Short mmCIF file of C-alpha atoms in Angstrom, two decimals:
data_model
loop_
_atom_site.label_atom_id
_atom_site.label_comp_id
_atom_site.label_asym_id
_atom_site.label_seq_id
_atom_site.Cartn_x
_atom_site.Cartn_y
_atom_site.Cartn_z
CA MET A 382 0.00 0.00 0.00
CA SER A 383 2.91 2.36 0.73
CA GLN A 384 4.43 1.85 -2.73
CA ALA A 385 1.43 3.11 -4.67
CA PRO A 386 1.73 6.77 -3.59
CA GLU A 387 5.50 6.70 -4.26
CA ALA A 388 4.92 5.31 -7.74
CA GLU A 389 2.30 7.97 -8.38
CA VAL A 390 4.67 10.73 -7.25
CA ALA A 391 7.43 9.39 -9.50
CA SER A 392 5.02 9.23 -12.41
CA ASN A 393 3.91 12.82 -11.80
CA ARG A 394 7.53 13.99 -11.67
CA LYS A 395 8.28 12.23 -14.94
CA TYR A 396 5.20 13.83 -16.48
CA ASP A 397 6.22 17.29 -15.23
CA ARG A 398 9.73 16.89 -16.65
CA LEU A 399 8.27 15.83 -19.98
CA VAL A 400 5.96 18.86 -20.07
CA VAL A 401 8.84 21.21 -19.24
CA SER A 402 11.01 19.63 -21.92
CA TYR A 403 8.33 20.08 -24.57
CA GLY A 404 7.83 23.66 -23.38
CA PHE A 405 11.51 24.46 -23.87
CA VAL A 406 11.46 22.92 -27.35
CA LEU A 407 8.40 25.00 -28.30
CA LEU A 408 10.10 28.17 -27.07
CA ALA A 409 13.22 27.27 -29.04
CA CYS A 410 11.14 26.83 -32.20
CA LEU A 411 9.41 30.13 -31.54
CA SER A 412 12.77 31.88 -31.09
CA VAL A 413 13.66 30.92 -34.67
CA TRP A 414 10.84 33.20 -35.85
CA PHE A 415 12.22 36.15 -33.93
CA LEU A 416 15.74 35.45 -35.14
CA ALA A 417 14.33 35.61 -38.66
CA LEU A 418 12.73 38.92 -37.70
CA GLN A 419 16.19 40.49 -37.36
CA THR A 420 17.10 39.95 -41.02
CA PRO A 421 14.51 42.25 -42.68
CA LEU A 422 14.90 44.85 -39.96
CA LEU A 423 18.69 45.08 -40.04
CA GLU A 424 19.75 44.09 -43.54
CA ALA A 425 17.11 45.01 -46.09
CA PRO A 426 13.94 47.04 -46.69
CA LEU A 427 10.65 45.38 -47.59
CA GLY A 428 10.81 42.51 -50.04
CA THR A 429 9.08 42.65 -53.42
CA ASP A 430 5.83 41.01 -52.29
CA GLU A 431 5.89 43.02 -49.07
CA THR A 432 6.25 46.22 -51.08
CA VAL A 433 3.16 45.20 -53.05
CA SER A 434 1.30 44.64 -49.78
CA TYR A 435 2.27 48.12 -48.61
CA TRP A 436 1.32 49.65 -51.97
CA GLU A 437 -2.18 48.18 -51.59
CA ILE A 438 -2.73 50.20 -48.38
CA ALA A 439 -0.65 53.27 -49.26
CA GLY A 440 -3.59 55.11 -50.82
CA ARG A 441 -7.04 55.79 -49.50
CA LEU A 442 -9.33 53.16 -48.03
CA ARG A 443 -11.53 53.07 -51.13
CA GLN A 444 -8.49 52.30 -53.30
CA ILE A 445 -7.62 49.05 -51.53
CA TRP A 446 -10.06 46.85 -53.42
CA ALA A 447 -8.91 47.99 -56.87
CA ARG A 448 -5.24 47.80 -55.93
CA SER A 449 -5.68 44.30 -54.54
CA VAL A 450 -7.24 43.16 -57.79
CA GLU A 451 -4.26 44.64 -59.65
CA ALA A 452 -1.98 42.72 -57.27
CA ASN A 453 -3.81 39.44 -58.02
CA SER A 454 -5.18 39.02 -54.50
CA PHE A 455 -8.38 39.38 -52.54
CA PRO A 456 -8.22 42.42 -50.20
CA ALA A 457 -8.92 40.63 -46.88
CA TYR A 458 -5.32 40.87 -45.73
CA ALA A 459 -4.96 44.39 -47.15
CA TYR A 460 -7.79 45.63 -44.92
CA ILE A 461 -6.17 44.00 -41.86
CA LEU A 462 -2.87 45.65 -42.76
CA TRP A 463 -4.56 49.00 -43.36
CA LEU A 464 -6.27 48.86 -39.98
CA THR A 465 -2.95 47.99 -38.31
CA ARG A 466 -1.22 50.94 -39.98
CA THR A 467 -4.06 53.29 -39.10
CA LEU A 468 -4.12 52.32 -35.41
CA PHE A 469 -0.44 51.74 -34.66
CA GLY A 470 1.62 53.45 -37.36
CA ARG A 471 3.54 52.45 -40.46
CA GLN A 472 6.77 51.22 -38.88
CA GLU A 473 8.02 48.00 -40.41
CA ILE A 474 7.92 46.03 -37.15
CA VAL A 475 4.32 47.12 -36.57
CA LEU A 476 3.25 45.88 -40.00
CA ARG A 477 4.78 42.48 -39.25
CA ILE A 478 2.83 41.97 -36.02
CA PRO A 479 -0.43 40.75 -37.67
CA SER A 480 1.43 37.90 -39.39
CA ILE A 481 3.17 36.93 -36.14
CA LEU A 482 -0.14 36.79 -34.27
CA ALA A 483 -1.83 34.88 -37.10
CA MET A 484 0.94 32.28 -37.24
CA LEU A 485 0.86 31.84 -33.45
CA ALA A 486 -2.89 31.23 -33.73
CA ALA A 487 -2.26 28.80 -36.62
CA VAL A 488 0.17 26.86 -34.42
CA TYR A 489 -2.41 26.56 -31.64
CA VAL A 490 -5.14 25.47 -34.05
CA LEU A 491 -2.81 22.86 -35.54
CA TYR A 492 -2.28 21.50 -32.03
CA ARG A 493 -6.06 21.28 -31.62
CA CYS A 494 -6.26 19.42 -34.95
CA ALA A 495 -3.65 16.94 -33.76
CA ARG A 496 -5.50 16.45 -30.47
CA GLU A 497 -8.50 15.25 -32.48
CA LEU A 498 -6.34 12.30 -33.59
CA PHE A 499 -3.52 11.79 -31.07
CA ASP A 500 -2.52 12.10 -27.42
CA TRP A 501 -1.11 15.39 -26.14
CA ASP A 502 2.56 14.40 -26.50
CA ILE A 503 2.24 13.31 -30.14
CA SER A 504 0.21 16.45 -30.79
CA LEU A 505 3.01 18.60 -29.39
CA ILE A 506 5.54 16.83 -31.59
CA ALA A 507 3.36 17.51 -34.63
CA THR A 508 3.13 21.17 -33.58
CA ILE A 509 6.91 21.41 -33.22
CA VAL A 510 7.42 19.88 -36.66
CA PHE A 511 4.99 22.44 -38.09
CA MET A 512 6.91 25.34 -36.53
CA LEU A 513 10.41 24.32 -37.62
CA PRO A 514 10.52 24.74 -41.43
CA LYS A 515 12.30 27.82 -42.72
CA LEU A 516 9.28 28.83 -44.80
CA ILE A 517 7.03 28.92 -41.73
CA ALA A 518 9.52 31.13 -39.88
CA PHE A 519 9.71 33.43 -42.90
CA GLU A 520 5.96 33.76 -43.35
CA ALA A 521 5.45 34.27 -39.62
CA ILE A 522 7.21 37.64 -39.88
CA ALA A 523 6.41 38.57 -43.49
CA ILE A 524 4.13 41.42 -44.52
CA ARG A 525 2.23 38.97 -46.70
CA PRO A 526 -1.09 37.11 -46.35
CA TYR A 527 0.25 33.57 -45.99
CA ALA A 528 0.12 33.41 -42.19
CA PHE A 529 -3.58 34.26 -42.29
CA ALA A 530 -4.16 31.76 -45.08
CA LEU A 531 -2.49 29.06 -42.97
CA LEU A 532 -4.59 30.03 -39.95
CA VAL A 533 -7.84 29.71 -41.90
CA THR A 534 -6.63 26.46 -43.49
CA ASN A 535 -5.84 24.94 -40.08
CA LEU A 536 -9.23 26.05 -38.79
CA THR A 537 -10.83 24.38 -41.80
CA ILE A 538 -8.93 21.17 -41.11
CA LEU A 539 -10.24 21.27 -37.54
CA MET A 540 -13.80 21.73 -38.81
CA PHE A 541 -13.28 18.86 -41.27
CA LEU A 542 -12.05 16.50 -38.55
CA ARG A 543 -14.98 17.32 -36.30
CA TRP A 544 -17.47 17.01 -39.13
CA THR A 545 -16.22 13.60 -40.24
CA SER A 546 -16.10 12.31 -36.66
CA THR A 547 -19.50 13.60 -35.50
CA HIS A 548 -21.45 13.93 -38.78
CA ARG A 549 -23.19 17.04 -37.48
CA VAL A 550 -24.55 19.60 -39.91
CA LYS A 551 -23.05 22.61 -38.09
CA TRP A 552 -19.52 21.33 -38.72
CA ALA A 553 -20.35 20.78 -42.39
CA VAL A 554 -21.50 24.41 -42.59
CA LEU A 555 -18.38 25.73 -40.86
CA PHE A 556 -16.18 23.53 -43.01
CA GLY A 557 -17.68 24.86 -46.24
CA ILE A 558 -17.32 28.46 -45.06
CA GLY A 559 -13.73 27.82 -43.94
CA VAL A 560 -12.66 26.44 -47.31
CA ALA A 561 -14.05 29.56 -48.99
CA PHE A 562 -12.34 31.92 -46.53
CA ALA A 563 -8.93 30.32 -47.21
CA LEU A 564 -9.19 31.79 -50.71
CA TYR A 565 -9.76 35.24 -49.25
CA PHE A 566 -6.09 35.36 -48.30
CA HIS A 567 -4.52 33.54 -51.24
CA TYR A 568 -6.00 31.89 -54.31
CA LEU A 569 -3.41 29.07 -54.31
CA PHE A 570 -4.93 27.68 -51.12
CA ALA A 571 -7.78 26.39 -53.28
CA ALA A 572 -5.53 23.35 -53.78
CA ILE A 573 -6.60 22.16 -50.32
CA ILE A 574 -10.06 21.38 -51.77
CA ALA A 575 -8.66 18.39 -53.67
CA ALA A 576 -6.97 17.12 -50.49
CA PHE A 577 -10.21 17.37 -48.53
CA ALA A 578 -12.13 15.53 -51.28
CA VAL A 579 -9.61 12.67 -51.38
CA CYS A 580 -9.51 12.43 -47.58
CA TYR A 581 -13.30 12.35 -47.35
CA LEU A 582 -13.64 9.64 -49.99
CA LEU A 583 -10.93 7.49 -48.39
CA THR A 584 -12.13 7.79 -44.80
CA GLN A 585 -15.90 8.21 -45.19
CA ARG A 586 -16.69 5.94 -48.12
CA PHE A 587 -19.26 3.97 -46.12
CA TRP A 588 -21.00 7.20 -45.07
CA LEU A 589 -21.16 8.93 -48.43
CA GLY A 590 -24.73 7.92 -49.20
CA ALA A 591 -26.08 8.70 -45.74
CA ASN A 592 -24.26 12.02 -45.54
CA LEU A 593 -24.84 13.18 -49.10
CA ARG A 594 -27.09 15.96 -47.76
CA GLN A 595 -24.32 17.24 -45.49
CA VAL A 596 -21.87 17.16 -48.39
CA GLY A 597 -24.34 19.28 -50.34
CA VAL A 598 -24.62 21.70 -47.40
CA ALA A 599 -20.83 22.07 -47.26
CA ILE A 600 -20.59 22.64 -51.00
CA GLY A 601 -23.47 25.13 -50.89
CA CYS A 602 -21.86 27.15 -48.10
CA PHE A 603 -18.59 27.16 -49.98
CA GLY A 604 -20.33 28.31 -53.16
CA ILE A 605 -22.05 31.22 -51.40
CA PHE A 606 -19.02 32.51 -49.51
CA VAL A 607 -16.61 32.11 -52.42
CA LEU A 608 -18.64 34.48 -54.61
CA PRO A 609 -16.67 37.64 -53.64
CA VAL A 610 -13.46 35.94 -54.75
CA LEU A 611 -14.66 35.09 -58.26
CA PRO A 612 -14.17 38.54 -59.87
CA GLY A 613 -10.51 38.50 -58.87
CA LEU A 614 -10.05 35.00 -60.26
CA GLN A 615 -11.79 36.04 -63.48
CA TYR A 616 -9.44 39.03 -63.72
CA ASP A 617 -6.41 36.76 -63.31
CA TYR A 618 -7.45 34.32 -65.98
#
């Protein structure tokens, strides 16, 4: 009887050490982003795409939509950047803050996605792997819309996982809306639609007939919310 509490204490200590270790690794991954932040601030002005982003908001508010179309993008990110500049100023570091916050949110949402499938430790490993690539560190501090596009994409993946596990209509609705909103930040993120279709067919093949109505709801929500994006796509092509 006396060994059980000792074993429990040892297990708790091991668990605490593991949590602390993962915490340090997460902080180390996060520090890579802020190391990358030093390069644009100390060595170079805005990059080409970042200059385009600034040009979109450099005029008046009513000019943003037209300039975004000229820049082959939907103005969702431009309005966020314009609001940031209006409230906090046009300093370069200030204009990078929205992307940093969006990528931090994308990391958290990815962890929530992993928790739908795995235990907490495997989910943290998946989160760390997501944070490490050079491209993620670059986009986390870039004055470009990719961090927001990743955030919306991760949210959509979370909605997809909950929809396919619960088969509830509300998740189908949110999933359809999320797929559409990913295109608001970059048209190339439409490629995720094919991945969702393949994943659904491979994992839900026995439910396709029963859930055909929910599939139609998801497609209908996507079709409605993607309408504002279509003029820009038409202009591109």
